[in-house]
PDB file of C-alpha atoms in Angstrom:
ATOM      1  CA  SER C 132     -34.861  -5.908  -4.871  1.00 54.00           C
ATOM      2  CA  ASN C 133     -32.181  -8.243  -3.566  1.00 61.00           C
ATOM      3  CA  ASP C 134     -33.942 -11.293  -5.070  1.00 67.00           C
ATOM      4  CA  GLN C 135     -34.021  -9.659  -8.499  1.00 69.00           C
ATOM      5  CA  PHE C 136     -30.358  -8.773  -8.149  1.00 62.00           C
ATOM      6  CA  ILE C 137     -29.475 -12.411  -7.372  1.00 64.00           C
ATOM      7  CA  LYS C 138     -31.509 -13.697 -10.318  1.00 70.00           C
ATOM      8  CA  ILE C 139     -29.765 -11.328 -12.716  1.00 69.00           C
ATOM      9  CA  ILE C 140     -26.317 -12.193 -11.360  1.00 66.00           C
ATOM     10  CA  GLN C 141     -26.980 -15.915 -11.754  1.00 69.00           C
ATOM     11  CA  THR C 142     -27.464 -15.478 -15.504  1.00 74.00           C
ATOM     12  CA  ILE C 143     -24.006 -13.903 -16.011  1.00 76.00           C
ATOM     13  CA  ASP C 144     -20.667 -15.717 -15.848  1.00 78.00           C
ATOM     14  CA  LEU C 145     -18.073 -14.629 -13.255  1.00 78.00           C
ATOM     15  CA  SER C 146     -15.648 -13.217 -15.813  1.00 83.00           C
ATOM     16  CA  SER C 147     -18.302 -10.857 -17.147  1.00 85.00           C
ATOM     17  CA  ILE C 148     -19.361  -9.855 -13.628  1.00 84.00           C
ATOM     18  CA  SER C 149     -15.752  -9.015 -12.738  1.00 86.00           C
ATOM     19  CA  TRP C 150     -15.421  -6.900 -15.861  1.00 88.00           C
ATOM     20  CA  LEU C 151     -18.712  -5.136 -15.086  1.00 87.00           C
ATOM     21  CA  GLU C 152     -17.477  -4.395 -11.552  1.00 89.00           C
ATOM     22  CA  ASN C 153     -14.437  -2.659 -13.014  1.00 90.00           C
ATOM     23  CA  VAL C 154     -16.593  -0.721 -15.462  1.00 91.00           C
ATOM     24  CA  LEU C 155     -18.995   0.326 -12.692  1.00 90.00           C
ATOM     25  CA  PHE C 156     -16.292   1.739 -10.437  1.00 92.00           C
ATOM     26  CA  GLU C 157     -14.553   3.421 -13.362  1.00 92.00           C
ATOM     27  CA  ILE C 158     -17.814   5.170 -14.284  1.00 92.00           C
ATOM     28  CA  VAL C 159     -18.322   6.237 -10.669  1.00 90.00           C
ATOM     29  CA  ILE C 160     -14.808   7.677 -10.408  1.00 91.00           C
ATOM     30  CA  ARG C 161     -15.058   9.522 -13.713  1.00 91.00           C
ATOM     31  CA  ASN C 162     -18.391  11.036 -12.622  1.00 89.00           C
ATOM     32  CA  ARG C 163     -17.464  11.781  -9.001  1.00 86.00           C
ATOM     33  CA  GLU C 164     -18.508  15.418  -9.406  1.00 87.00           C
ATOM     34  CA  ARG C 165     -22.125  14.284  -9.558  1.00 89.00           C
ATOM     35  CA  ILE C 166     -21.889  11.057  -7.621  1.00 87.00           C
ATOM     36  CA  HIS C 167     -24.509  12.300  -5.139  1.00 87.00           C
ATOM     37  CA  ILE C 168     -27.167  11.323  -7.696  1.00 89.00           C
ATOM     38  CA  ILE C 169     -26.413   7.604  -7.416  1.00 88.00           C
ATOM     39  CA  TRP C 170     -24.393   7.359  -4.178  1.00 90.00           C
ATOM     40  CA  GLU C 171     -27.062   5.441  -2.251  1.00 91.00           C
ATOM     41  CA  ARG C 172     -27.393   2.910  -5.076  1.00 90.00           C
ATOM     42  CA  ILE C 173     -23.626   2.489  -5.239  1.00 92.00           C
ATOM     43  CA  LYS C 174     -23.470   1.812  -1.501  1.00 92.00           C
ATOM     44  CA  LEU C 175     -26.314  -0.694  -1.772  1.00 90.00           C
ATOM     45  CA  HIS C 176     -24.487  -2.507  -4.565  1.00 90.00           C
ATOM     46  CA  ILE C 177     -21.248  -2.629  -2.560  1.00 92.00           C
ATOM     47  CA  TYR C 178     -23.014  -4.083   0.473  1.00 91.00           C
ATOM     48  CA  ARG C 179     -24.709  -6.667  -1.752  1.00 88.00           C
ATOM     49  CA  VAL C 180     -21.419  -7.867  -3.218  1.00 90.00           C
ATOM     50  CA  LEU C 181     -19.421  -7.693   0.032  1.00 91.00           C
ATOM     51  CA  HIS C 182     -22.060  -9.364   2.176  1.00 89.00           C
ATOM     52  CA  PRO C 183     -21.188 -11.337   5.367  1.00 88.00           C
ATOM     53  CA  LYS C 184     -21.339 -14.725   3.614  1.00 88.00           C
ATOM     54  CA  ALA C 185     -19.224 -13.684   0.637  1.00 88.00           C
ATOM     55  CA  SER C 186     -16.215 -15.884  -0.096  1.00 88.00           C
ATOM     56  CA  LEU C 187     -13.063 -14.914  -1.939  1.00 88.00           C
ATOM     57  CA  THR C 188     -13.773 -14.654  -5.665  1.00 89.00           C
ATOM     58  CA  TYR C 189     -12.399 -12.384  -8.345  1.00 89.00           C
ATOM     59  CA  VAL C 190     -15.668 -10.424  -8.216  1.00 89.00           C
ATOM     60  CA  VAL C 191     -15.268  -9.777  -4.479  1.00 92.00           C
ATOM     61  CA  GLU C 192     -11.623  -8.859  -4.994  1.00 93.00           C
ATOM     62  CA  ARG C 193     -12.553  -6.340  -7.725  1.00 93.00           C
ATOM     63  CA  ALA C 194     -15.228  -4.875  -5.452  1.00 93.00           C
ATOM     64  CA  VAL C 195     -12.684  -4.340  -2.644  1.00 95.00           C
ATOM     65  CA  VAL C 196     -10.271  -2.653  -5.036  1.00 94.00           C
ATOM     66  CA  GLY C 197     -13.128  -0.516  -6.350  1.00 94.00           C
ATOM     67  CA  VAL C 198     -14.144   0.583  -2.852  1.00 95.00           C
ATOM     68  CA  MET C 199     -10.556   1.631  -2.151  1.00 96.00           C
ATOM     69  CA  ARG C 200     -10.364   3.587  -5.425  1.00 94.00           C
ATOM     70  CA  ILE C 201     -13.598   5.442  -4.653  1.00 94.00           C
ATOM     71  CA  SER C 202     -12.436   6.130  -1.093  1.00 94.00           C
ATOM     72  CA  THR C 203      -9.142   7.563  -2.353  1.00 94.00           C
ATOM     73  CA  ARG C 204     -10.984  10.046  -4.579  1.00 93.00           C
ATOM     74  CA  LEU C 205     -13.790  11.031  -2.161  1.00 93.00           C
ATOM     75  CA  LEU C 206     -12.171  11.091   1.290  1.00 93.00           C
ATOM     76  CA  SER C 207     -10.849  14.608   0.718  1.00 90.00           C
ATOM     77  CA  ARG C 208     -14.391  15.936   0.218  1.00 90.00           C
ATOM     78  CA  ASP C 209     -16.079  17.059   3.417  1.00 89.00           C
ATOM     79  CA  VAL C 210     -19.507  16.042   2.115  1.00 90.00           C
ATOM     80  CA  TYR C 211     -18.531  12.394   1.703  1.00 91.00           C
ATOM     81  CA  ARG C 212     -15.901  11.932   4.421  1.00 92.00           C
ATOM     82  CA  ASP C 213     -18.282  10.528   7.033  1.00 92.00           C
ATOM     83  CA  GLU C 214     -19.914   8.288   4.432  1.00 93.00           C
ATOM     84  CA  ILE C 215     -16.572   6.883   3.263  1.00 94.00           C
ATOM     85  CA  ILE C 216     -15.307   6.247   6.794  1.00 94.00           C
ATOM     86  CA  GLU C 217     -18.566   4.516   7.702  1.00 93.00           C
ATOM     87  CA  LEU C 218     -18.412   2.371   4.553  1.00 93.00           C
ATOM     88  CA  LEU C 219     -14.817   1.317   5.163  1.00 94.00           C
ATOM     89  CA  GLY C 220     -15.526   0.585   8.819  1.00 93.00           C
ATOM     90  CA  ASN C 221     -18.595  -1.529   8.111  1.00 93.00           C
ATOM     91  CA  LEU C 222     -16.808  -3.563   5.448  1.00 93.00           C
ATOM     92  CA  PHE C 223     -13.299  -4.085   6.778  1.00 94.00           C
ATOM     93  CA  ARG C 224     -13.546  -4.189  10.561  1.00 92.00           C
ATOM     94  CA  SER C 225     -14.017  -7.513  12.302  1.00 89.00           C
ATOM     95  CA  SER C 226     -17.347  -8.502  13.845  1.00 86.00           C
ATOM     96  CA  GLN C 227     -15.849  -8.078  17.326  1.00 87.00           C
ATOM     97  CA  GLN C 228     -14.723  -4.532  16.537  1.00 87.00           C
ATOM     98  CA  LEU C 229     -18.176  -3.642  15.201  1.00 87.00           C
ATOM     99  CA  GLN C 230     -19.827  -5.056  18.325  1.00 84.00           C
ATOM    100  CA  ARG C 231     -17.533  -3.049  20.590  1.00 84.00           C
ATOM    101  CA  SER C 232     -18.587   0.059  18.642  1.00 81.00           C
ATOM    102  CA  ASN C 233     -22.283  -0.889  19.052  1.00 82.00           C
ATOM    103  CA  ILE C 234     -22.758  -1.287  15.289  1.00 82.00           C
ATOM    104  CA  SER C 235     -25.277  -3.900  14.213  1.00 77.00           C
ATOM    105  CA  HIS C 236     -23.919  -4.265  10.667  1.00 79.00           C
ATOM    106  CA  LYS C 237     -22.278  -7.642   9.963  1.00 80.00           C
ATOM    107  CA  SER C 238     -18.898  -7.544   8.271  1.00 83.00           C
ATOM    108  CA  LEU C 239     -17.242 -10.069   5.995  1.00 87.00           C
ATOM    109  CA  SER C 240     -16.314 -13.355   7.635  1.00 89.00           C
ATOM    110  CA  ASN C 241     -12.963 -13.553   9.394  1.00 90.00           C
ATOM    111  CA  GLU C 242     -11.729 -16.096   6.837  1.00 92.00           C
ATOM    112  CA  THR C 243     -12.615 -13.827   3.911  1.00 93.00           C
ATOM    113  CA  LEU C 244     -11.082 -10.783   5.617  1.00 93.00           C
ATOM    114  CA  THR C 245      -7.881 -12.769   6.118  1.00 92.00           C
ATOM    115  CA  LEU C 246      -7.706 -13.686   2.439  1.00 93.00           C
ATOM    116  CA  LEU C 247      -8.501 -10.108   1.401  1.00 94.00           C
ATOM    117  CA  SER C 248      -6.133  -8.476   3.909  1.00 94.00           C
ATOM    118  CA  PRO C 249      -3.316  -7.913   1.353  1.00 94.00           C
ATOM    119  CA  HIS C 250      -5.737  -5.957  -0.850  1.00 95.00           C
ATOM    120  CA  ILE C 251      -7.204  -4.068   2.131  1.00 95.00           C
ATOM    121  CA  SER C 252      -3.821  -3.129   3.597  1.00 95.00           C
ATOM    122  CA  SER C 253      -2.470  -1.967   0.226  1.00 95.00           C
ATOM    123  CA  GLY C 254      -5.681  -0.079  -0.467  1.00 95.00           C
ATOM    124  CA  ILE C 255      -5.759   1.672   2.896  1.00 95.00           C
ATOM    125  CA  TRP C 256      -2.121   2.723   2.333  1.00 95.00           C
ATOM    126  CA  ILE C 257      -3.115   4.519  -0.876  1.00 95.00           C
ATOM    127  CA  VAL C 258      -6.264   6.009   0.681  1.00 95.00           C
ATOM    128  CA  ILE C 259      -4.337   7.515   3.617  1.00 94.00           C
ATOM    129  CA  THR C 260      -1.161   8.674   1.893  1.00 94.00           C
ATOM    130  CA  SER C 261      -3.213  10.369  -0.837  1.00 94.00           C
ATOM    131  CA  ASN C 262      -5.387  12.321   1.609  1.00 93.00           C
ATOM    132  CA  ILE C 263      -3.105  13.905   4.203  1.00 92.00           C
ATOM    133  CA  ASP C 264      -5.140  17.119   4.287  1.00 91.00           C
ATOM    134  CA  ALA C 265      -8.270  15.119   5.079  1.00 91.00           C
ATOM    135  CA  LEU C 266      -6.521  13.466   8.035  1.00 92.00           C
ATOM    136  CA  LEU C 267      -5.903  16.873   9.565  1.00 91.00           C
ATOM    137  CA  SER C 268      -9.651  17.277  10.110  1.00 90.00           C
ATOM    138  CA  PHE C 269     -10.356  13.736  11.374  1.00 92.00           C
ATOM    139  CA  ASN C 270     -12.190  13.490  14.691  1.00 91.00           C
ATOM    140  CA  LEU C 271     -11.402  10.774  17.242  1.00 90.00           C
ATOM    141  CA  SER C 272     -14.187   8.446  16.102  1.00 91.00           C
ATOM    142  CA  GLN C 273     -12.900   8.585  12.514  1.00 93.00           C
ATOM    143  CA  TRP C 274      -9.360   7.876  13.678  1.00 94.00           C
ATOM    144  CA  LYS C 275     -10.708   4.917  15.660  1.00 93.00           C
ATOM    145  CA  VAL C 276     -12.352   3.402  12.574  1.00 93.00           C
ATOM    146  CA  LEU C 277      -9.126   3.827  10.625  1.00 94.00           C
ATOM    147  CA  PHE C 278      -7.005   2.236  13.358  1.00 94.00           C
ATOM    148  CA  ASP C 279      -9.501  -0.622  13.759  1.00 94.00           C
ATOM    149  CA  ILE C 280      -9.102  -1.476  10.069  1.00 95.00           C
ATOM    150  CA  MET C 281      -5.322  -1.238  10.321  1.00 95.00           C
ATOM    151  CA  SER C 282      -5.281  -3.352  13.488  1.00 94.00           C
ATOM    152  CA  ASN C 283      -7.427  -6.002  11.843  1.00 93.00           C
ATOM    153  CA  CYS C 284      -5.047  -6.184   8.872  1.00 94.00           C
ATOM    154  CA  ALA C 285      -1.982  -6.206  11.138  1.00 93.00           C
ATOM    155  CA  SER C 286      -3.372  -9.211  13.015  1.00 92.00           C
ATOM    156  CA  LYS C 287      -3.369 -11.282   9.801  1.00 91.00           C
ATOM    157  CA  GLY C 288       0.436 -11.386   9.656  1.00 84.00           C
ATOM    158  CA  SER C 289       2.608 -11.854   6.572  1.00 85.00           C
ATOM    159  CA  TYR C 290       2.381  -9.170   3.849  1.00 91.00           C
ATOM    160  CA  SER C 291      -0.537  -7.352   5.513  1.00 94.00           C
ATOM    161  CA  SER C 292       1.395  -6.756   8.728  1.00 94.00           C
ATOM    162  CA  ILE C 293       4.378  -5.415   6.769  1.00 94.00           C
ATOM    163  CA  ARG C 294       2.179  -2.997   4.814  1.00 95.00           C
ATOM    164  CA  ILE C 295       0.389  -1.778   7.940  1.00 95.00           C
ATOM    165  CA  PHE C 296       3.679  -1.268   9.771  1.00 95.00           C
ATOM    166  CA  GLU C 297       4.955   0.823   6.863  1.00 95.00           C
ATOM    167  CA  LEU C 298       1.777   2.904   6.914  1.00 95.00           C
ATOM    168  CA  LEU C 299       1.873   3.472  10.671  1.00 94.00           C
ATOM    169  CA  ALA C 300       5.580   4.373  10.576  1.00 94.00           C
ATOM    170  CA  TRP C 301       4.855   6.850   7.787  1.00 94.00           C
ATOM    171  CA  MET C 302       1.992   8.394   9.789  1.00 93.00           C
ATOM    172  CA  ILE C 303       4.139   8.767  12.911  1.00 91.00           C
ATOM    173  CA  HIS C 304       7.029  10.356  11.018  1.00 91.00           C
ATOM    174  CA  GLU C 305       5.021  12.515   8.587  1.00 91.00           C
ATOM    175  CA  PRO C 306       5.712  16.134   9.733  1.00 90.00           C
ATOM    176  CA  ARG C 307       2.159  17.298   8.992  1.00 89.00           C
ATOM    177  CA  LEU C 308       0.672  14.544  11.164  1.00 89.00           C
ATOM    178  CA  ILE C 309       2.992  14.603  14.186  1.00 83.00           C
ATOM    179  CA  ALA C 310       0.477  16.573  16.247  1.00 80.00           C
ATOM    180  CA  GLU C 311      -2.574  14.824  14.782  1.00 85.00           C
ATOM    181  CA  VAL C 312      -2.151  11.051  15.205  1.00 86.00           C
ATOM    182  CA  PRO C 313      -3.905  10.006  18.462  1.00 85.00           C
ATOM    183  CA  VAL C 314      -1.976   7.951  21.001  1.00 81.00           C
ATOM    184  CA  PHE C 315      -4.395   5.032  20.644  1.00 82.00           C
ATOM    185  CA  CYS C 316      -2.571   4.199  17.427  1.00 89.00           C
ATOM    186  CA  VAL C 317      -0.796   1.769  19.798  1.00 90.00           C
ATOM    187  CA  ASN C 318      -3.812  -0.495  19.171  1.00 89.00           C
ATOM    188  CA  VAL C 319      -2.353  -1.084  15.714  1.00 93.00           C
ATOM    189  CA  ILE C 320       1.073  -1.966  17.126  1.00 93.00           C
ATOM    190  CA  GLN C 321      -0.201  -4.578  19.594  1.00 92.00           C
ATOM    191  CA  PRO C 322      -1.041  -7.266  16.987  1.00 93.00           C
ATOM    192  CA  LEU C 323       2.332  -6.619  15.370  1.00 93.00           C
ATOM    193  CA  LEU C 324       3.967  -7.649  18.660  1.00 92.00           C
ATOM    194  CA  THR C 325       1.707 -10.576  19.531  1.00 89.00           C
ATOM    195  CA  ASN C 326       0.954 -12.334  16.229  1.00 89.00           C
ATOM    196  CA  GLU C 327       3.366 -15.190  15.543  1.00 86.00           C
ATOM    197  CA  ASP C 328       2.954 -14.738  11.774  1.00 88.00           C
ATOM    198  CA  VAL C 329       4.392 -11.210  11.844  1.00 91.00           C
ATOM    199  CA  PRO C 330       8.040 -11.158  10.630  1.00 92.00           C
ATOM    200  CA  VAL C 331      10.553 -10.685  13.449  1.00 93.00           C
ATOM    201  CA  THR C 332      12.030  -7.561  11.857  1.00 94.00           C
ATOM    202  CA  VAL C 333       8.591  -5.933  11.733  1.00 94.00           C
ATOM    203  CA  ALA C 334       7.863  -6.778  15.377  1.00 93.00           C
ATOM    204  CA  VAL C 335      11.244  -5.432  16.533  1.00 94.00           C
ATOM    205  CA  ALA C 336      10.767  -2.223  14.530  1.00 95.00           C
ATOM    206  CA  SER C 337       7.256  -1.875  16.014  1.00 94.00           C
ATOM    207  CA  ALA C 338       8.788  -1.797  19.488  1.00 93.00           C
ATOM    208  CA  GLN C 339      10.951   1.110  18.343  1.00 93.00           C
ATOM    209  CA  LEU C 340       7.838   2.935  17.136  1.00 93.00           C
ATOM    210  CA  LEU C 341       6.478   2.673  20.672  1.00 92.00           C
ATOM    211  CA  TYR C 342       9.623   4.276  22.027  1.00 91.00           C
ATOM    212  CA  ILE C 343       9.208   7.133  19.565  1.00 91.00           C
ATOM    213  CA  LEU C 344       5.662   7.667  20.880  1.00 89.00           C
ATOM    214  CA  HIS C 345       7.001   7.520  24.436  1.00 87.00           C
ATOM    215  CA  SER C 346       9.678  10.110  23.631  1.00 86.00           C
ATOM    216  CA  ARG C 347       7.082  12.515  22.282  1.00 82.00           C
ATOM    217  CA  LEU C 348       5.444  12.588  25.707  1.00 80.00           C
ATOM    218  CA  GLU C 349       8.501  14.508  26.843  1.00 73.00           C
ATOM    219  CA  ILE C 350       6.578  17.663  26.027  1.00 67.00           C
ATOM    220  CA  LEU C 351       4.407  16.914  29.068  1.00 57.00           C
ATOM    221  CA  SER C 352       7.471  17.190  31.293  1.00 56.00           C
ATOM    222  CA  SER C 353       8.625  20.573  29.978  1.00 55.00           C
ATOM    223  CA  PRO C 354       8.508  23.368  32.596  1.00 54.00           C
ATOM    224  CA  ALA C 355       5.969  25.407  30.618  1.00 48.00           C
ATOM    225  CA  ILE C 356       3.566  22.478  30.204  1.00 48.00           C
ATOM    226  CA  GLU C 357       3.937  21.333  33.804  1.00 51.00           C
ATOM    227  CA  GLU C 358       3.151  24.857  35.001  1.00 54.00           C
ATOM    228  CA  ALA C 359       0.113  24.988  32.715  1.00 51.00           C
ATOM    229  CA  LEU C 360      -1.103  21.646  34.050  1.00 48.00           C
ATOM    230  CA  VAL C 361      -0.753  22.877  37.613  1.00 52.00           C
ATOM    231  CA  ASN C 362      -2.578  26.120  36.879  1.00 54.00           C
ATOM    232  CA  ASP C 363      -5.273  24.908  34.472  1.00 51.00           C
ATOM    233  CA  THR C 364      -6.088  21.347  35.512  1.00 51.00           C
ATOM    234  CA  ASN C 365      -6.719  19.549  38.733  1.00 52.00           C
ATOM    235  CA  GLU C 366      -4.770  16.534  39.938  1.00 54.00           C
ATOM    236  CA  ASN C 367      -7.313  14.039  38.575  1.00 61.00           C
ATOM    237  CA  GLU C 368      -7.104  15.483  35.065  1.00 57.00           C
ATOM    238  CA  ASN C 369      -3.308  15.349  35.153  1.00 63.00           C
ATOM    239  CA  PHE C 370      -3.551  11.723  36.321  1.00 70.00           C
ATOM    240  CA  GLU C 371      -5.916  10.852  33.455  1.00 74.00           C
ATOM    241  CA  LEU C 372      -3.644  12.546  30.930  1.00 72.00           C
ATOM    242  CA  TRP C 373      -0.721  10.287  31.794  1.00 77.00           C
ATOM    243  CA  GLU C 374      -2.963   7.250  32.171  1.00 80.00           C
ATOM    244  CA  ASN C 375      -4.426   7.708  28.675  1.00 81.00           C
ATOM    245  CA  CYS C 376      -1.112   8.549  26.995  1.00 81.00           C
ATOM    246  CA  TRP C 377       1.663   6.613  28.750  1.00 84.00           C
ATOM    247  CA  ILE C 378       0.019   3.494  30.180  1.00 86.00           C
ATOM    248  CA  PRO C 379      -1.224   2.168  26.753  1.00 88.00           C
ATOM    249  CA  ILE C 380       2.357   2.349  25.442  1.00 89.00           C
ATOM    250  CA  LEU C 381       3.647   0.402  28.428  1.00 88.00           C
ATOM    251  CA  LYS C 382       0.887  -2.223  28.190  1.00 89.00           C
ATOM    252  CA  THR C 383       1.549  -2.766  24.487  1.00 90.00           C
ATOM    253  CA  LEU C 384       5.269  -3.225  25.126  1.00 89.00           C
ATOM    254  CA  MET C 385       4.462  -5.814  27.773  1.00 88.00           C
ATOM    255  CA  CYS C 386       2.544  -7.811  25.162  1.00 87.00           C
ATOM    256  CA  GLY C 387       5.759  -7.969  23.159  1.00 88.00           C
ATOM    257  CA  VAL C 388       7.785  -8.988  26.207  1.00 87.00           C
ATOM    258  CA  LEU C 389       5.721 -12.199  26.291  1.00 86.00           C
ATOM    259  CA  ASN C 390       6.305 -12.985  22.604  1.00 84.00           C
ATOM    260  CA  SER C 391       7.685 -16.471  21.991  1.00 83.00           C
ATOM    261  CA  LYS C 392      10.385 -15.098  19.670  1.00 87.00           C
ATOM    262  CA  HIS C 393      13.654 -14.248  21.424  1.00 87.00           C
ATOM    263  CA  ASP C 394      14.523 -11.166  19.342  1.00 91.00           C
ATOM    264  CA  VAL C 395      11.090  -9.625  19.916  1.00 91.00           C
ATOM    265  CA  ARG C 396      11.279 -10.242  23.679  1.00 88.00           C
ATOM    266  CA  VAL C 397      14.715  -8.655  23.878  1.00 90.00           C
ATOM    267  CA  ALA C 398      13.673  -5.628  21.806  1.00 92.00           C
ATOM    268  CA  CYS C 399      10.537  -4.982  23.867  1.00 90.00           C
ATOM    269  CA  SER C 400      12.361  -5.543  27.169  1.00 88.00           C
ATOM    270  CA  SER C 401      15.013  -3.049  26.110  1.00 90.00           C
ATOM    271  CA  VAL C 402      12.408  -0.426  25.213  1.00 90.00           C
ATOM    272  CA  VAL C 403      10.585  -0.985  28.530  1.00 88.00           C
ATOM    273  CA  CYS C 404      13.848  -0.383  30.402  1.00 86.00           C
ATOM    274  CA  LYS C 405      14.442   2.839  28.489  1.00 88.00           C
ATOM    275  CA  CYS C 406      10.866   3.989  29.109  1.00 84.00           C
ATOM    276  CA  ILE C 407      11.025   3.542  32.890  1.00 83.00           C
ATOM    277  CA  CYS C 408      14.600   4.765  33.321  1.00 83.00           C
ATOM    278  CA  ASP C 409      14.772   7.950  31.258  1.00 81.00           C
ATOM    279  CA  LYS C 410      14.180  11.473  32.557  1.00 79.00           C
ATOM    280  CA  LEU C 411      10.512  11.415  31.595  1.00 78.00           C
ATOM    281  CA  ILE C 412       9.769   9.057  34.488  1.00 77.00           C
ATOM    282  CA  LYS C 413      10.316  11.925  36.942  1.00 77.00           C
ATOM    283  CA  SER C 414       7.214  13.659  35.592  1.00 76.00           C
ATOM    284  CA  VAL C 415       4.924  10.628  35.815  1.00 78.00           C
ATOM    285  CA  PRO C 416       2.452  11.041  38.719  1.00 77.00           C
ATOM    286  CA  ILE C 417       3.357   8.752  41.596  1.00 81.00           C
ATOM    287  CA  GLY C 418      -0.031   7.035  41.452  1.00 80.00           C
ATOM    288  CA  ILE C 419       0.444   6.131  37.780  1.00 78.00           C
ATOM    289  CA  LEU C 420       3.971   4.901  38.480  1.00 80.00           C
ATOM    290  CA  ILE C 421       2.846   2.654  41.356  1.00 82.00           C
ATOM    291  CA  ASN C 422      -0.035   1.263  39.307  1.00 80.00           C
ATOM    292  CA  SER C 423       2.266   0.511  36.383  1.00 79.00           C
ATOM    293  CA  LEU C 424       4.661  -1.374  38.655  1.00 79.00           C
ATOM    294  CA  THR C 425       2.050  -3.398  40.538  1.00 81.00           C
ATOM    295  CA  ASP C 426      -0.545  -3.980  37.803  1.00 81.00           C
ATOM    296  CA  ILE C 427       1.595  -4.198  34.652  1.00 81.00           C
ATOM    297  CA  LEU C 428       5.319  -4.745  35.253  1.00 79.00           C
ATOM    298  CA  MET C 429       5.289  -7.266  38.099  1.00 79.00           C
ATOM    299  CA  PRO C 430       2.590  -9.589  36.658  1.00 79.00           C
ATOM    300  CA  THR C 431       4.353  -9.487  33.280  1.00 79.00           C
ATOM    301  CA  ILE C 432       7.694 -10.431  34.855  1.00 78.00           C
ATOM    302  CA  VAL C 433       6.068 -13.473  36.467  1.00 78.00           C
ATOM    303  CA  SER C 434       4.473 -14.489  33.161  1.00 78.00           C
ATOM    304  CA  TYR C 435       7.792 -13.839  31.422  1.00 73.00           C
ATOM    305  CA  ILE C 436       9.691 -16.227  33.696  1.00 75.00           C
ATOM    306  CA  ASN C 437       6.986 -18.871  33.263  1.00 76.00           C
ATOM    307  CA  LEU C 438       7.215 -18.450  29.490  1.00 72.00           C
ATOM    308  CA  LEU C 439      10.987 -18.940  29.505  1.00 70.00           C
ATOM    309  CA  GLN C 440      10.678 -22.023  31.675  1.00 69.00           C
ATOM    310  CA  THR C 441       8.133 -23.415  29.226  1.00 75.00           C
ATOM    311  CA  ILE C 442      10.395 -22.743  26.253  1.00 66.00           C
ATOM    312  CA  ASN C 443      13.484 -24.301  27.894  1.00 63.00           C
ATOM    313  CA  PRO C 444      12.715 -26.016  31.233  1.00 59.00           C
ATOM    314  CA  THR C 445      16.324 -27.180  31.804  1.00 58.00           C
ATOM    315  CA  SER C 446      17.985 -23.785  31.362  1.00 54.00           C
ATOM    316  CA  ASN C 447      18.588 -21.203  34.072  1.00 54.00           C
ATOM    317  CA  ASN C 448      19.870 -18.609  31.612  1.00 52.00           C
ATOM    318  CA  TYR C 449      17.077 -16.127  30.960  1.00 49.00           C
ATOM    319  CA  ASP C 450      17.059 -13.291  28.417  1.00 51.00           C
TER     320      ASP C 450
END
């Protein structure tokens, strides 16, 4: 029981517990061919160590590293893929993200997740880059869990945001994943553009990633695709296609336009101009275009001017 577990733990010093954590995960990894025998017990142990009230200790740190090592080895196996994604999501998403997904499990505290974010971001990098073939069979819900974890790490700034940017850039440019990464990966980019702790170079490069995603929508404006859309879908479905693919990119850029850092504002403003002035704009349904102007661009411009006046009330020279 949990009470017995606590009593046993209290009789062992932290150094020994940390060493035992390493031994436990090493045994699990070396016996992964028959891990199904003890998988439920391993999960129970992980949830006991990484409980909502856990603070940053070397034991907790070793447990996080162990979870990432197990995930790296098991994610490629169809039998355990759902289990691993669920485990990672329950442990490393924020409470708000879990609530939005209607999951009752309580994650680690925000403070502990912030302190552990360098380990989580580095671990998720290894998990993903070591399992490209597994990503090819991800469904949308699994992608969402992955992007939620990445978004949570990106929002912590500093080293975590750099590592997550590198991972997202790799995913977008990896040839085998070009047709696989869902467009809602922009949810990962948004905290990179809005968090003041994110390095300026990372935020500026994140804006360029959004333009790459925008450019890939050019396939929707090709004659063959446009003809297929006319023949195979109705007007509402075509409208939803652009709304789900193009509008999130524009909204995320607008978050960067309101950043307090000059270089980030300029970079995002430049990308917005390129997005609404290139040839792709001719293929955007008129309803989507009007909505983007009235609901996104115009309100952002007003907020942008107010921001500049707040930063330098005596100056009339805007970016």
